[in-house]
Short mmCIF file of N, CA and C in Angstrom, two decimals:
data_model
loop_
_atom_site.label_atom_id
_atom_site.label_comp_id
_atom_site.label_asym_id
_atom_site.label_seq_id
_atom_site.Cartn_x
_atom_site.Cartn_y
_atom_site.Cartn_z
N MET A 210 0.19 -89.56 133.93
CA MET A 210 0.90 -90.29 133.21
C MET A 210 1.36 -91.58 133.56
N GLU A 211 1.49 -92.47 133.02
CA GLU A 211 1.80 -93.79 133.39
C GLU A 211 3.50 -94.17 132.91
N ILE A 212 4.18 -94.72 133.89
CA ILE A 212 5.50 -95.11 133.46
C ILE A 212 5.45 -96.48 132.70
N ASN A 213 6.16 -96.28 131.67
CA ASN A 213 6.12 -97.53 130.78
C ASN A 213 7.45 -98.38 131.05
N GLU A 214 7.34 -99.47 131.68
CA GLU A 214 8.46 -100.32 132.21
C GLU A 214 9.39 -100.43 131.29
N ARG A 215 9.16 -100.63 129.99
CA ARG A 215 10.22 -101.08 129.02
C ARG A 215 11.37 -100.15 129.05
N PHE A 216 11.21 -98.90 129.30
CA PHE A 216 12.17 -97.70 129.45
C PHE A 216 13.05 -97.69 130.63
N TYR A 217 12.77 -98.69 131.71
CA TYR A 217 13.27 -98.70 132.80
C TYR A 217 13.70 -100.25 133.05
N ASP A 218 13.75 -100.94 132.16
CA ASP A 218 14.14 -102.51 132.51
C ASP A 218 15.98 -102.52 132.60
N ASP A 219 16.15 -102.92 133.77
CA ASP A 219 17.76 -103.09 134.00
C ASP A 219 18.09 -104.49 133.77
N SER A 220 17.60 -105.11 132.97
CA SER A 220 18.00 -106.61 132.63
C SER A 220 19.29 -106.29 131.69
N ALA A 221 20.39 -107.25 131.89
CA ALA A 221 21.38 -107.24 131.19
C ALA A 221 21.30 -108.60 130.19
N PHE A 222 21.19 -108.18 128.79
CA PHE A 222 21.31 -109.40 127.87
C PHE A 222 22.60 -109.72 127.20
N LEU A 223 22.83 -111.00 126.79
CA LEU A 223 24.08 -111.45 126.53
C LEU A 223 23.79 -111.98 125.14
N PRO A 224 24.67 -111.90 124.34
CA PRO A 224 24.49 -112.43 123.02
C PRO A 224 24.18 -113.98 122.82
N ILE A 225 23.31 -114.49 122.27
CA ILE A 225 23.06 -115.97 122.15
C ILE A 225 24.43 -116.73 121.90
N GLY A 226 24.43 -117.76 122.73
CA GLY A 226 25.42 -118.67 122.89
C GLY A 226 26.60 -118.14 123.73
N SER A 227 26.52 -117.19 124.16
CA SER A 227 27.50 -116.71 125.19
C SER A 227 27.42 -117.42 126.37
N PRO A 228 28.60 -117.75 127.30
CA PRO A 228 28.31 -118.30 128.47
C PRO A 228 28.00 -117.30 129.54
N MET A 229 26.91 -117.78 130.71
CA MET A 229 26.65 -116.88 131.55
C MET A 229 27.62 -116.42 132.56
N PRO A 230 27.84 -115.11 132.85
CA PRO A 230 28.90 -114.69 133.89
C PRO A 230 28.68 -115.32 135.09
N PRO A 231 29.82 -115.65 135.81
CA PRO A 231 29.73 -116.09 137.17
C PRO A 231 28.77 -115.31 137.94
N PRO A 232 28.15 -116.12 139.17
CA PRO A 232 27.21 -115.27 140.07
C PRO A 232 28.19 -114.26 140.78
N SER A 233 27.65 -113.15 140.93
CA SER A 233 28.08 -112.24 141.71
C SER A 233 27.79 -111.60 142.97
N THR A 234 26.54 -112.22 143.44
CA THR A 234 25.98 -112.16 144.68
C THR A 234 25.57 -113.68 145.26
N ALA A 235 25.43 -113.62 146.55
CA ALA A 235 24.83 -114.89 146.94
C ALA A 235 23.56 -115.18 146.63
N GLY A 236 22.51 -114.30 146.31
CA GLY A 236 21.32 -114.50 145.77
C GLY A 236 21.11 -115.30 144.45
N LEU A 237 22.01 -114.54 143.51
CA LEU A 237 22.28 -115.11 142.20
C LEU A 237 22.88 -116.38 142.13
N LEU A 238 23.88 -116.85 143.14
CA LEU A 238 24.21 -118.28 143.38
C LEU A 238 23.29 -119.30 143.93
N LEU A 239 22.50 -118.65 144.76
CA LEU A 239 21.43 -119.67 145.61
C LEU A 239 20.49 -119.90 144.29
N HIS A 240 20.09 -118.84 143.66
CA HIS A 240 19.02 -119.07 142.60
C HIS A 240 19.63 -119.99 141.49
N LYS A 241 20.85 -120.07 141.00
CA LYS A 241 21.56 -120.79 140.12
C LYS A 241 21.56 -122.22 140.66
N LEU A 242 21.71 -122.53 141.98
CA LEU A 242 22.00 -123.75 142.33
C LEU A 242 20.26 -124.26 142.70
N GLY A 243 19.13 -123.64 142.60
CA GLY A 243 17.94 -124.04 142.84
C GLY A 243 17.64 -123.78 144.44
N LEU A 244 18.39 -123.09 145.13
CA LEU A 244 18.37 -123.19 146.75
C LEU A 244 17.68 -121.93 147.41
N THR A 245 17.07 -121.14 146.46
CA THR A 245 16.66 -119.95 147.04
C THR A 245 15.76 -120.13 148.30
N LEU A 246 14.87 -120.93 148.11
CA LEU A 246 13.68 -121.32 149.21
C LEU A 246 14.13 -122.35 150.21
N ALA A 247 15.39 -122.94 149.94
CA ALA A 247 15.99 -124.03 150.94
C ALA A 247 16.13 -123.55 152.33
N ASP A 248 16.23 -124.36 153.16
CA ASP A 248 16.72 -124.26 154.46
C ASP A 248 18.17 -123.70 154.45
N ARG A 249 18.51 -122.82 155.69
CA ARG A 249 19.84 -122.45 155.68
C ARG A 249 21.01 -123.75 155.43
N ASP A 250 20.82 -124.71 156.11
CA ASP A 250 21.87 -125.77 156.15
C ASP A 250 21.81 -126.36 154.64
N ALA A 251 20.77 -126.62 153.85
CA ALA A 251 20.75 -126.87 152.51
C ALA A 251 21.51 -125.92 151.48
N GLN A 252 21.45 -124.57 151.86
CA GLN A 252 21.89 -123.68 151.25
C GLN A 252 23.76 -123.51 151.40
N VAL A 253 23.95 -123.76 152.76
CA VAL A 253 25.24 -123.94 153.13
C VAL A 253 25.92 -125.07 152.28
N ALA A 254 25.22 -126.25 152.49
CA ALA A 254 25.97 -127.32 151.79
C ALA A 254 26.09 -127.21 150.15
N GLY A 255 25.05 -126.35 149.53
CA GLY A 255 24.98 -126.28 148.14
C GLY A 255 26.17 -125.38 147.81
N ILE A 256 26.26 -124.22 148.56
CA ILE A 256 27.52 -123.31 148.30
C ILE A 256 28.72 -123.88 148.41
N ARG A 257 28.95 -124.61 149.52
CA ARG A 257 30.30 -125.50 149.77
C ARG A 257 30.45 -126.39 148.71
N GLU A 258 29.43 -127.05 148.05
CA GLU A 258 29.84 -127.95 146.85
C GLU A 258 30.15 -127.24 145.50
N TRP A 259 29.35 -125.80 145.48
CA TRP A 259 29.72 -125.29 144.27
C TRP A 259 31.20 -124.79 144.38
N LEU A 260 31.56 -124.40 145.55
CA LEU A 260 33.02 -123.64 145.65
C LEU A 260 34.03 -124.83 145.63
N LYS A 261 33.91 -126.00 145.52
CA LYS A 261 34.58 -127.15 145.23
C LYS A 261 35.42 -127.10 143.83
N THR A 262 34.48 -126.65 142.92
CA THR A 262 34.79 -126.49 141.53
C THR A 262 34.82 -125.18 140.73
N ASN A 263 34.48 -124.24 141.65
CA ASN A 263 34.37 -122.83 141.05
C ASN A 263 35.27 -121.78 141.97
N GLU A 264 35.73 -120.98 141.39
CA GLU A 264 36.33 -119.66 141.99
C GLU A 264 35.41 -118.64 142.33
N PRO A 265 35.25 -118.19 143.29
CA PRO A 265 34.09 -117.02 143.68
C PRO A 265 34.93 -115.56 143.22
N THR A 266 34.07 -114.56 142.62
CA THR A 266 34.58 -113.26 142.23
C THR A 266 34.75 -112.68 143.59
N PRO A 267 35.61 -111.55 143.64
CA PRO A 267 35.63 -110.73 144.96
C PRO A 267 34.27 -110.16 145.17
N GLY A 268 33.62 -109.74 144.32
CA GLY A 268 32.07 -109.48 144.77
C GLY A 268 31.43 -110.43 145.47
N LEU A 269 31.50 -111.62 144.72
CA LEU A 269 30.65 -112.83 145.28
C LEU A 269 31.29 -113.00 147.00
N VAL A 270 32.51 -112.92 147.18
CA VAL A 270 33.10 -113.21 148.45
C VAL A 270 32.59 -112.15 149.49
N ARG A 271 32.54 -110.79 148.98
CA ARG A 271 32.05 -109.79 150.06
C ARG A 271 30.53 -110.07 150.10
N ASN A 272 29.84 -110.43 149.21
CA ASN A 272 28.37 -110.56 149.40
C ASN A 272 28.12 -111.79 150.32
N LEU A 273 28.79 -112.83 150.08
CA LEU A 273 28.72 -114.18 150.87
C LEU A 273 28.93 -113.60 152.21
N ASN A 274 30.06 -112.99 152.73
CA ASN A 274 30.22 -112.56 153.80
C ASN A 274 29.25 -111.61 154.50
N ARG A 275 28.70 -110.69 153.94
CA ARG A 275 27.60 -109.82 154.18
C ARG A 275 26.32 -110.71 154.52
N ARG A 276 26.12 -111.65 153.68
CA ARG A 276 24.85 -112.42 153.85
C ARG A 276 24.96 -113.58 155.05
N GLY A 277 26.32 -113.64 155.73
CA GLY A 277 26.26 -114.64 156.83
C GLY A 277 26.86 -115.79 156.29
N PHE A 278 27.38 -115.76 155.21
CA PHE A 278 27.91 -117.21 154.59
C PHE A 278 29.45 -117.33 154.62
N GLY A 279 30.06 -116.35 155.24
CA GLY A 279 31.47 -116.28 155.40
C GLY A 279 32.19 -117.34 155.71
N ASP A 280 31.47 -118.27 156.66
CA ASP A 280 32.37 -119.45 157.19
C ASP A 280 32.43 -120.53 155.99
N VAL A 281 31.91 -120.59 155.05
CA VAL A 281 32.02 -121.61 154.11
C VAL A 281 33.03 -121.12 153.07
N LEU A 282 33.64 -120.12 153.09
CA LEU A 282 34.74 -119.59 152.32
C LEU A 282 36.09 -120.05 152.94
N THR A 283 36.11 -120.31 154.21
CA THR A 283 37.18 -120.73 155.06
C THR A 283 37.45 -122.11 155.19
N ASP A 284 36.47 -122.98 154.59
CA ASP A 284 36.41 -124.34 154.59
C ASP A 284 37.40 -124.89 153.54
#
């Protein structure tokens, strides 16, 4: 028996025209910024720039700390 992936899709869909939720993990933030494959210095600079105009969620703060980006939160 083969597993049909459409029954196990964990994608979260939003109604058309609704704003995207804020990133909840460092990985999502880096993807949004186009920095997933960038070097660490570019990722840190991108996160710092994003934080100038955005308030991180508590979950994002925890995840940034776990991923080693906690120092950008104290700047």
